[in-house]
Structures are given as C-alpha cells and as structure tokens.
Coordinates of C-alpha atoms in Angstrom, one line a residue:
M1 CA -28.8 -5.7 -70.0
N2 CA -28.6 -2.2 -71.3
T3 CA -31.7 0.0 -71.0
T4 CA -32.5 3.6 -71.7
T5 CA -33.5 5.8 -68.8
T6 CA -34.5 9.5 -68.4
A7 CA -33.2 11.6 -65.6
S8 CA -36.0 12.9 -63.5
G9 CA -37.1 16.3 -64.7
S10 CA -34.1 16.7 -67.0
G11 CA -35.8 16.1 -70.3
N12 CA -32.5 14.5 -71.5
T13 CA -32.4 10.8 -72.4
I14 CA -29.3 9.1 -71.2
S15 CA -28.2 5.6 -72.2
S16 CA -27.3 3.7 -69.1
T17 CA -27.5 0.4 -67.3
A18 CA -30.0 -0.3 -64.6
E19 CA -27.1 0.1 -62.1
D20 CA -26.5 3.8 -62.9
S21 CA -30.1 4.9 -63.6
T22 CA -30.6 8.3 -62.1
T23 CA -33.9 7.4 -60.4
L24 CA -33.7 6.2 -56.8
K25 CA -36.1 3.6 -55.5
G26 CA -38.0 3.2 -52.2
S27 CA -41.5 2.7 -50.8
L28 CA -41.6 5.2 -47.9
G29 CA -45.1 6.0 -46.7
T30 CA -46.2 9.1 -44.7
F31 CA -45.1 7.6 -41.3
G32 CA -41.8 6.3 -42.7
L33 CA -41.0 9.7 -44.2
F34 CA -42.1 11.5 -41.1
F35 CA -39.8 9.4 -38.9
S36 CA -37.0 9.9 -41.3
I37 CA -37.2 13.7 -41.2
M38 CA -38.3 14.1 -37.6
S39 CA -35.2 12.1 -36.5
F40 CA -33.0 14.8 -38.1
N41 CA -34.5 17.2 -35.5
A42 CA -33.3 14.9 -32.7
P43 CA -36.2 15.8 -30.3
L44 CA -34.4 14.5 -27.2
V45 CA -31.2 16.5 -28.1
V46 CA -33.4 19.6 -28.5
V47 CA -35.2 19.0 -25.2
M48 CA -32.2 18.1 -23.1
G49 CA -29.5 20.1 -24.8
V50 CA -31.0 23.1 -26.5
I51 CA -34.1 24.2 -24.5
P52 CA -32.1 25.1 -21.3
I53 CA -29.7 27.2 -23.4
M54 CA -32.7 29.0 -25.0
V55 CA -34.2 29.8 -21.7
A56 CA -30.8 31.1 -20.5
T57 CA -29.7 33.1 -23.6
G58 CA -33.0 33.6 -25.5
N59 CA -36.2 35.2 -24.2
G60 CA -36.3 33.5 -20.8
I61 CA -39.6 32.2 -19.6
G62 CA -41.2 33.4 -22.8
T63 CA -39.3 30.6 -24.7
P64 CA -42.5 28.5 -25.2
F65 CA -44.0 31.3 -27.2
V66 CA -41.0 31.7 -29.5
F67 CA -41.4 28.0 -30.6
V68 CA -44.9 28.9 -31.7
V69 CA -43.5 31.9 -33.7
G70 CA -40.7 29.9 -35.2
G71 CA -43.1 27.1 -36.1
A72 CA -45.3 29.6 -37.9
I73 CA -42.4 31.1 -39.9
V74 CA -41.3 27.6 -40.9
A75 CA -44.9 26.6 -41.8
C76 CA -45.1 29.6 -44.1
F77 CA -42.0 28.6 -45.8
A78 CA -43.2 25.0 -46.0
T79 CA -46.4 26.1 -47.6
T80 CA -44.6 27.8 -50.5
F81 CA -42.0 25.1 -50.6
L82 CA -44.6 22.4 -51.1
R83 CA -46.5 24.6 -53.7
M84 CA -43.2 24.6 -55.6
S85 CA -42.8 20.8 -55.2
A86 CA -46.3 20.3 -56.8
V87 CA -45.4 22.6 -59.8
L88 CA -41.8 21.5 -60.2
Q89 CA -41.6 17.8 -59.5
R90 CA -37.8 17.3 -59.2
P91 CA -36.0 15.6 -56.3
G92 CA -33.3 18.3 -56.0
A93 CA -35.2 20.4 -53.4
F94 CA -33.4 23.8 -52.6
Y95 CA -30.8 23.1 -55.3
A96 CA -33.5 22.6 -57.9
Y97 CA -35.8 25.4 -56.8
V98 CA -33.1 28.1 -56.6
S99 CA -31.8 27.0 -60.0
A100 CA -35.4 27.3 -61.5
G101 CA -36.1 30.6 -59.9
L102 CA -32.8 32.5 -59.8
G103 CA -30.8 30.8 -62.5
R104 CA -28.4 27.9 -62.7
K105 CA -25.4 29.8 -61.3
M106 CA -27.3 30.7 -58.1
G107 CA -28.7 27.2 -58.0
L108 CA -25.4 25.5 -58.1
G109 CA -24.1 27.8 -55.4
A110 CA -27.1 26.8 -53.3
G111 CA -26.5 23.1 -54.1
F112 CA -22.8 23.3 -53.0
T113 CA -23.8 25.2 -49.9
M114 CA -26.5 22.7 -48.8
L115 CA -24.1 19.8 -49.4
L116 CA -21.7 21.6 -47.1
A117 CA -24.5 22.0 -44.5
Y118 CA -25.4 18.3 -44.3
F119 CA -21.8 17.2 -44.6
T120 CA -20.8 19.4 -41.6
C121 CA -23.8 18.1 -39.7
A122 CA -22.8 14.5 -40.3
T123 CA -19.2 15.2 -39.5
G124 CA -19.8 17.4 -36.4
Y125 CA -22.3 15.1 -34.7
L126 CA -19.8 12.2 -34.9
P127 CA -17.5 13.5 -32.1
F128 CA -20.5 14.5 -30.1
A129 CA -22.0 11.0 -30.4
G130 CA -18.6 9.4 -29.7
S131 CA -18.1 11.5 -26.6
S132 CA -21.6 10.7 -25.4
V133 CA -21.1 7.0 -25.9
G134 CA -17.8 7.2 -24.0
S135 CA -19.4 8.9 -21.1
L136 CA -22.3 6.5 -21.0
V137 CA -20.1 3.4 -21.1
S138 CA -17.6 4.6 -18.5
G139 CA -19.8 6.7 -16.3
T140 CA -23.2 4.9 -16.3
F141 CA -22.1 1.3 -17.0
N142 CA -18.6 1.4 -15.4
G143 CA -17.1 0.1 -18.7
P144 CA -13.7 1.0 -20.2
S145 CA -12.7 4.6 -20.6
L146 CA -11.7 5.0 -24.3
P147 CA -11.1 8.0 -26.5
W148 CA -14.1 9.5 -28.2
Y149 CA -12.8 8.6 -31.7
V150 CA -13.0 4.8 -30.9
W151 CA -16.7 5.0 -30.4
A152 CA -17.1 7.5 -33.2
F153 CA -15.4 5.1 -35.6
L154 CA -18.0 2.3 -34.7
I155 CA -20.8 4.8 -35.2
W156 CA -19.3 5.9 -38.5
A157 CA -19.2 2.3 -39.7
L158 CA -22.8 1.6 -38.8
V159 CA -24.0 4.8 -40.5
G160 CA -22.0 3.9 -43.6
I161 CA -23.7 0.5 -43.8
L162 CA -27.2 1.9 -43.4
G163 CA -26.5 4.6 -46.0
Y164 CA -25.5 1.9 -48.5
L165 CA -28.7 0.0 -48.0
R166 CA -32.2 0.8 -49.2
I167 CA -33.7 4.0 -47.5
D168 CA -36.5 1.9 -46.0
V169 CA -33.9 0.2 -43.7
S170 CA -32.7 3.5 -42.3
A171 CA -36.3 4.7 -41.9
K172 CA -37.1 1.6 -39.8
V173 CA -34.1 2.1 -37.5
M174 CA -34.9 5.8 -37.0
A175 CA -38.6 5.0 -36.4
V176 CA -37.6 2.8 -33.4
I177 CA -35.2 5.4 -32.1
L178 CA -37.6 8.3 -32.5
S179 CA -40.5 6.4 -30.9
L180 CA -38.4 5.8 -27.8
E181 CA -37.2 9.4 -27.7
I182 CA -40.7 10.8 -27.9
A183 CA -41.9 8.3 -25.2
V184 CA -39.3 9.6 -22.8
V185 CA -40.3 13.2 -23.5
V186 CA -44.0 12.4 -23.1
V187 CA -43.4 10.6 -19.8
Y188 CA -41.4 13.6 -18.5
D189 CA -44.2 16.0 -19.6
I190 CA -46.8 13.8 -17.8
V191 CA -45.0 13.5 -14.5
V192 CA -44.2 17.2 -14.3
F193 CA -47.7 18.1 -15.2
A194 CA -49.2 15.6 -12.8
R195 CA -47.0 16.9 -9.9
G196 CA -47.8 20.6 -10.8
G197 CA -44.2 21.6 -11.3
A198 CA -42.1 23.2 -8.6
D199 CA -44.8 25.7 -7.4
G200 CA -47.9 24.8 -9.2
L201 CA -48.5 25.2 -13.0
S202 CA -48.3 28.7 -14.2
A203 CA -49.4 30.1 -17.6
A204 CA -47.0 33.0 -17.3
P205 CA -44.6 31.6 -20.1
F206 CA -47.4 32.2 -22.6
S207 CA -48.3 35.6 -21.3
P208 CA -47.7 38.6 -23.7
A209 CA -45.8 40.2 -20.8
H210 CA -43.0 37.7 -21.2
W211 CA -43.0 37.2 -25.0
F212 CA -40.1 39.7 -25.5
D213 CA -38.1 39.0 -22.3
G214 CA -34.3 38.7 -22.8
S215 CA -33.3 38.3 -26.4
F216 CA -36.3 37.5 -28.5
A217 CA -34.1 37.6 -31.6
N218 CA -31.7 34.9 -30.3
G219 CA -34.6 32.8 -29.1
L220 CA -36.2 33.0 -32.6
L221 CA -32.9 32.0 -34.2
F222 CA -32.7 28.8 -32.1
A223 CA -36.4 28.1 -32.6
C224 CA -36.3 28.3 -36.4
A225 CA -33.3 26.0 -36.4
M226 CA -35.2 23.3 -34.4
F227 CA -37.7 22.7 -37.3
G228 CA -35.1 21.5 -39.8
G229 CA -35.5 18.5 -42.0
Y230 CA -38.6 19.2 -44.0
E231 CA -36.4 19.7 -47.1
M232 CA -35.9 15.9 -47.0
T233 CA -39.6 15.4 -48.0
V234 CA -38.8 16.6 -51.5
L235 CA -35.3 15.3 -51.6
F236 CA -36.7 11.8 -51.1
R237 CA -39.4 12.3 -53.8
D238 CA -38.3 9.3 -55.9
E239 CA -38.3 7.1 -52.8
V240 CA -41.8 7.6 -51.4
K241 CA -45.2 6.2 -52.4
R242 CA -47.7 8.7 -53.8
P243 CA -45.4 11.8 -53.3
E244 CA -48.2 14.3 -54.0
R245 CA -50.0 13.1 -50.8
T246 CA -47.1 11.7 -48.7
I247 CA -44.8 14.8 -48.9
P248 CA -47.3 17.5 -47.6
R249 CA -48.6 15.2 -44.9
A250 CA -45.1 14.4 -43.6
A251 CA -43.9 18.0 -43.8
F252 CA -46.8 19.7 -42.0
G253 CA -47.0 16.8 -39.6
L254 CA -43.4 17.4 -38.6
I255 CA -43.9 21.1 -38.1
A256 CA -47.1 20.8 -36.1
F257 CA -45.8 17.9 -34.0
A258 CA -42.5 19.7 -33.2
M259 CA -44.2 22.9 -32.4
V260 CA -46.5 21.3 -29.8
L261 CA -43.8 19.0 -28.4
Y262 CA -41.2 21.8 -28.0
A263 CA -43.5 24.5 -26.8
G264 CA -45.3 22.2 -24.3
T265 CA -42.1 20.6 -22.9
T266 CA -40.5 24.1 -22.5
W267 CA -43.5 25.3 -20.6
L268 CA -43.3 22.3 -18.3
F269 CA -39.5 22.6 -17.9
V270 CA -39.9 26.3 -16.8
N271 CA -42.6 25.2 -14.3
A272 CA -40.4 22.3 -13.1
L273 CA -37.7 24.8 -12.2
G274 CA -40.2 27.4 -11.0
V275 CA -41.2 30.4 -13.1
D276 CA -39.3 32.9 -10.9
D277 CA -36.1 30.8 -10.8
A278 CA -36.0 29.2 -14.3
V279 CA -33.8 31.7 -16.0
A280 CA -31.2 32.0 -13.2
I281 CA -31.0 28.2 -12.8
S282 CA -30.7 27.6 -16.6
T283 CA -28.0 30.3 -16.8
A284 CA -26.0 28.8 -14.0
E285 CA -26.3 25.1 -14.8
G286 CA -26.9 25.0 -18.6
T287 CA -28.0 21.6 -19.9
A288 CA -27.6 20.1 -16.4
A289 CA -30.7 22.0 -15.4
F290 CA -32.9 19.7 -17.5
D291 CA -31.2 16.6 -16.2
A292 CA -31.9 17.8 -12.7
T293 CA -35.6 18.2 -13.4
I294 CA -35.8 14.7 -15.0
L295 CA -34.2 13.3 -11.8
A296 CA -36.4 15.3 -9.5
F297 CA -39.7 14.5 -11.2
G298 CA -39.1 11.2 -13.1
G299 CA -36.4 9.5 -11.0
R300 CA -33.1 7.9 -11.7
L301 CA -34.5 5.3 -14.1
L302 CA -36.0 7.9 -16.4
L303 CA -32.8 9.9 -16.4
D304 CA -30.7 6.8 -17.3
V305 CA -33.0 5.9 -20.1
A306 CA -32.9 9.5 -21.4
T307 CA -29.1 9.5 -21.3
V308 CA -29.0 6.3 -23.3
L309 CA -31.5 7.6 -25.9
L310 CA -29.5 10.9 -26.1
V311 CA -26.8 8.8 -27.7
T312 CA -29.2 7.0 -30.1
S313 CA -30.8 10.4 -30.9
S314 CA -27.4 11.6 -32.1
L315 CA -27.0 8.5 -34.1
A316 CA -30.3 9.2 -35.9
V317 CA -29.2 12.7 -36.7
I318 CA -26.0 11.4 -38.3
I319 CA -27.9 8.8 -40.3
C320 CA -30.3 11.5 -41.6
A321 CA -27.5 14.0 -42.4
H322 CA -25.5 11.3 -44.2
N323 CA -28.5 10.2 -46.3
V324 CA -29.3 13.8 -47.4
A325 CA -25.6 14.6 -48.1
A326 CA -25.4 11.5 -50.2
R327 CA -28.5 12.5 -52.2
Y328 CA -27.3 16.0 -52.8
L329 CA -24.0 14.6 -54.1
F330 CA -26.1 12.1 -56.2
N331 CA -28.1 14.9 -57.7
L332 CA -25.0 16.8 -58.6
G333 CA -23.6 13.6 -60.2
A334 CA -26.9 13.0 -62.1
D335 CA -26.6 16.5 -63.6
G336 CA -22.9 15.9 -64.5
V337 CA -21.6 18.7 -62.3
V338 CA -19.4 16.1 -60.6
S339 CA -18.5 12.7 -62.0
R340 CA -21.6 11.0 -63.4
S341 CA -20.4 7.7 -61.9
I342 CA -21.3 9.0 -58.5
A343 CA -25.0 9.0 -59.5
A344 CA -25.1 5.2 -59.8
V345 CA -28.1 3.5 -58.2
H346 CA -27.6 0.2 -56.5
P347 CA -29.3 -2.5 -58.6
R348 CA -30.7 -4.3 -55.5
F349 CA -31.2 -1.6 -52.8
G350 CA -32.1 1.4 -55.1
S351 CA -29.8 3.5 -53.0
P352 CA -27.2 6.2 -54.1
Y353 CA -24.5 3.8 -52.9
R354 CA -21.5 5.4 -54.6
A355 CA -22.5 8.8 -53.3
S356 CA -22.9 7.3 -49.9
I357 CA -19.4 5.8 -49.9
V358 CA -17.9 9.1 -50.9
V359 CA -19.7 10.9 -48.1
S360 CA -18.6 8.2 -45.6
A361 CA -15.0 8.6 -46.8
A362 CA -15.1 12.4 -46.5
V363 CA -16.6 12.3 -43.0
L364 CA -13.9 9.9 -41.9
I365 CA -11.1 12.0 -43.3
A366 CA -12.4 15.2 -41.7
N367 CA -12.6 13.6 -38.3
L368 CA -9.2 12.0 -38.7
I369 CA -7.7 15.4 -39.4
A370 CA -9.4 16.7 -36.2
V371 CA -8.0 13.8 -34.2
I372 CA -4.4 14.2 -35.6
A373 CA -4.5 18.0 -35.0
G374 CA -5.7 17.4 -31.4
V375 CA -8.8 19.5 -31.8
D376 CA -11.2 19.1 -28.8
A377 CA -14.2 17.0 -29.7
M378 CA -16.8 19.5 -28.5
V379 CA -15.0 22.5 -30.1
F380 CA -15.0 20.7 -33.4
Y381 CA -18.7 19.8 -32.9
G382 CA -19.7 23.4 -32.1
A383 CA -17.8 24.9 -35.0
L384 CA -19.3 22.5 -37.6
L385 CA -22.8 22.8 -36.2
G386 CA -22.5 26.6 -36.5
I387 CA -21.6 26.2 -40.2
A388 CA -24.5 23.9 -40.7
A389 CA -27.0 26.3 -39.1
L390 CA -25.8 29.3 -41.1
T391 CA -25.7 27.5 -44.4
G392 CA -29.2 26.1 -43.9
I393 CA -30.8 29.4 -42.9
S394 CA -29.0 31.3 -45.8
V395 CA -30.2 28.9 -48.5
Q396 CA -33.8 29.0 -47.1
F397 CA -33.6 32.7 -47.3
L398 CA -32.5 32.5 -51.0
T399 CA -35.2 29.9 -51.7
S400 CA -37.9 32.2 -50.3
I401 CA -37.0 34.6 -53.1
A402 CA -36.5 32.0 -55.8
I403 CA -39.9 30.3 -55.5
P404 CA -42.2 33.3 -55.9
V405 CA -40.0 34.5 -58.8
Y406 CA -40.4 31.1 -60.6
L407 CA -44.2 30.9 -59.9
T408 CA -44.7 34.4 -61.2
R409 CA -42.5 33.9 -64.3
H410 CA -44.4 30.7 -65.3
D411 CA -47.8 32.0 -64.2
K412 CA -48.2 29.2 -61.6
W413 CA -49.4 31.5 -58.8
R414 CA -53.1 31.8 -59.8
G415 CA -55.4 30.4 -57.2
H416 CA -52.5 30.1 -54.8
V417 CA -51.8 33.7 -53.8
F418 CA -51.0 32.9 -50.1
A419 CA -48.6 30.1 -51.0
S420 CA -47.0 32.1 -53.8
F421 CA -46.5 35.5 -52.2
V422 CA -47.7 36.0 -48.6
A423 CA -46.1 32.9 -47.1
P424 CA -42.7 33.3 -48.8
F425 CA -42.6 37.0 -47.8
V426 CA -43.2 36.1 -44.1
A427 CA -40.5 33.4 -44.4
L428 CA -38.1 35.8 -46.1
I429 CA -38.4 38.3 -43.2
G430 CA -38.0 35.6 -40.6
F431 CA -35.0 33.9 -42.3
G432 CA -33.4 37.2 -43.2
W433 CA -33.4 38.3 -39.6
S434 CA -32.0 35.0 -38.6
V435 CA -29.1 35.2 -41.1
V436 CA -28.1 38.7 -39.8
I437 CA -28.3 37.4 -36.2
S438 CA -26.3 34.3 -37.0
I439 CA -23.5 36.2 -38.6
N440 CA -23.4 38.8 -35.8
D441 CA -23.4 36.1 -33.0
F442 CA -21.4 33.4 -34.7
S443 CA -18.6 33.7 -32.1
I444 CA -20.8 31.7 -29.7
H445 CA -19.8 28.7 -31.8
T446 CA -16.1 29.3 -31.6
G447 CA -15.7 30.3 -27.9
G448 CA -15.4 34.0 -28.8
V449 CA -12.5 33.5 -31.2
T450 CA -13.2 36.3 -33.7
W451 CA -10.7 35.2 -36.4
L452 CA -12.1 31.7 -36.4
S453 CA -15.6 32.9 -36.6
G454 CA -14.6 35.0 -39.6
L455 CA -12.9 32.0 -41.3
L456 CA -15.9 29.7 -40.8
I457 CA -18.3 32.4 -42.2
A458 CA -16.0 32.8 -45.2
I459 CA -16.1 29.0 -45.8
V460 CA -19.9 29.1 -45.9
Y461 CA -20.2 31.9 -48.4
G462 CA -17.0 30.9 -50.2
T463 CA -18.7 27.5 -50.9
F464 CA -21.6 29.4 -52.4
I465 CA -19.3 31.5 -54.6
S466 CA -17.4 28.4 -55.7
G467 CA -20.6 26.8 -56.9
F468 CA -21.4 30.0 -58.8
L469 CA -18.0 30.1 -60.4
V470 CA -18.2 26.4 -61.4
A471 CA -21.5 27.1 -63.1
M472 CA -19.9 30.0 -65.0
R473 CA -17.1 27.7 -66.2
L474 CA -19.6 24.9 -67.2
E475 CA -21.6 27.5 -69.2
R476 CA -18.5 28.3 -71.3
T477 CA -16.9 24.8 -71.5
K478 CA -19.7 22.3 -71.2
P479 CA -23.0 23.9 -72.0
N480 CA -24.9 20.6 -72.2
I481 CA -24.0 19.9 -68.5
Y482 CA -24.8 23.6 -67.6
Q483 CA -28.3 23.1 -68.9
R484 CA -28.9 20.2 -66.6
I485 CA -28.0 22.1 -63.4
G486 CA -30.9 21.9 -60.9
R487 CA -32.1 18.5 -62.2
Q488 CA -33.5 20.3 -65.3

C-alpha cells in the first residue's frame, strides 16, 4: 500500500512505500544507546592495547591525567554538539551540522569524510579480529592454525547479519559483550588496588610534576581518540525513545564513564609495574606489559578471559562501525546524493538494510584486495585505523566551527553562551592541535614509510574535496537534490 512520507528535517514530501520511507525505526533507551556507543570505544582494547603504548610514547606516568584533559575537551565538544542536536533535530550528525553551519558543499565533504572514517574502521578491525581469533584458537585452545582471513570472513558474515536486522538486536549483543569487558577491567582494578601494586599505591601519576612528562601532545592525541562514538547518539536519533532525554544522558554518561575507567585503570597499571619502572617496561614490552600485570595480579584465568573478550571487543567495534557507516550512506541516499534506493528502510526491522548490504560488500572487497595483494594483516589494520583517526578528528574540528556559526546566524545562542561559544572554542583548540599532531606523526601508522603516509593523508582530504566537488556539480545540475544536502 502506497503512503506519503516526509524525510526527517527535509521539508520535502516524497511519495514512497513503507519499505523505502526515510525514517528508521527502533526503541533504544538510555542504556541501550549507551552500550551501543560505548562498545565502539572497545574499553578492553583501549586498556590492553592502547594504554601501554600511551605510557611508552605519551606523557609517561602522567598518562592518567591526560585522560582527564582529553575527557574535558570531548565533554566541551559534546556540550555544544548536544545543544545543536536540540536546535537542529536531524539524524545526520556531523554531516547535517556542518551543512547547516558552513554550507552544503562543506557539509557534503564532511559527510563523505565521516563515511570514510567508519568504513575504514569496520574494514581495518576485520583483519585485527581475524588474527586475534586465529591466535586464540591455535594458541589458547590448541585448535587448527588457519589464515586470518578465514576467521575474518566468519566475523564479516555475522556483522552483516546483525547490520541487516533491527538496531535493538545489535544493541543487545553489544550490551552483553561490553558488560563482560567492563567486568574484567573492574576485577583487574580491584585486585591491583587490593594488593597495593608493585611497591604500594602512589599518587604520583596525578601529581602536577608529571603532567607534562614525555610527549604530552602525543598523549592528548591518543586520549581524545579514546572517547569516540558519541556522534552515534544523534545519528541514531530516529531509533531511540525520547531522544531529547536519551541522547544527552547516553553521551555524557559515556564520556564520564570512560574518563573514570581509563584514568583509574591507567593509574593502577602504572602502580602494578611500579612508578619508577612503568615507562621503561612499557617501552620495552609494549602491549605485553599489560598482559604481564594481569597474569601477576589476576592469575592465568583472568588473562585467558581477557584474551577471549579482546576478540569479542573487536567484534563489537566492527558492529558499531558497520552500523554507523550504513546510516551515513542511508542519509546520503535519503538526500539523493547517492541512489535513493539505498535509503530503503526494511518493512519489518526498520533498519537501513540496503545501505547495510552495500557497506558489507565494500568491506569484503577491500579485505579481499588486501589478501590478494599479500598485505600483512596488522599493517593493513594500522594504516586504516590511522585514516579513521585523522578523518574523525578533522571533521570534529570543522564541526566545532560550524555549530557556533549556525547558532549565531539563527539567534539560537541566547541563554546558552557556554554551549554556543566557550565549549566549542575549547574543543576547537584541542582538536586543532590534535589534527596538526596527527599529520606530523602519521608515519607511526605506516611503519615510517613517508610516501605511504603522504598517500593516506591525501586520501583523507581528497575524500573531503570530492564531496565538495560533488556538491558543486549538484548545485548546477540537480538543484533540488543540492537543497536537501545535510538532511535539510
């Protein structure tokens, strides 16, 4: 039966069937949304795989403090971001906000760039997860030793199925995974705290004398990147209950929880190694340093459980990245920038099922190319995650400009001076610094290969330019579609 639907925020009435309505459906509450976005942060991956690197290459034993600073910067951005979501109730998130504040050309550039960010995240984590499963099966369970891409294909199939279904299904899966991850981290924290670390608990990591040890800038770059995912709160607007309450609670809940969890666990990790030895051990052993402290303080069982959950944590990241990439593609389809058929909503599941299928196919093709070309799984993973980090930070920097511009232009700042001006200014400085550092140190993602670093950076900003150019072409050839850019 044909019905007439209106694209959210567009003001344009489009005749369609229930199947291709451009309004997604779901019933996520605060906790469901929190679990969905917190899973993208992969807390166990951060704890076991990133914190030791931050201690080694960032600001040393002062790393717990940098998580507090990074959380404050992200909280400032979230404050202005959520103010914008209350004023401009569209599900396009950064894509919609940059379009509204800086124009449709800049907005489409941002939309293309964020689609690249989530696509590379979903693609890059697949070989990481496949390799992790392979090591777990053969090393821990004495199972068959198979190539990483065999396990990666099974994970890809599972993610594709979950992406096709209603968002609530993915949220429930990720809630279970995240709960187990957090439980492992909390147990680790308790046993280290109870046993007083290696030499008794020291508050030195929070002392001002150590705030700027080593490279504070590099530490801040890592810390800001560990608070990702809050954009999903707005991107899932049509799929949550009472978005005006649910979205702020989930976003600030994520930032506060992550700040406490990461800063506290880093403090205990430093104490587990010993304040005087933490940097040297982390530098020499890398991520194995954290494994050693789990074994020393929690025993073999806790380490084995953590190793298993490291795999499921990677799965949760891929699910999140897939879901967000599908919704970015869906929004571009709803606006007519890409084929409108991609913006079809499943009549039963309320999911962007066609966009999900396209993302699944693209991820599979990218990984097949890597396999055929003989690219090392971890090199592929590192390069794509470098792209994802740089794109995300760059678009957040741009959004920090777009939001106050929009609020000022439309006189929506009154009564909200902090959220409209102070908070975005703080975020602008923090993200701007991070962008410069990311570009300057991008070679850490490519093993020091300068030409490859330059190529990947060119891909990031070339994607933005391509979106800008597409918008220019649409302005000349299809002005009706141009007007809808940014879910307008």
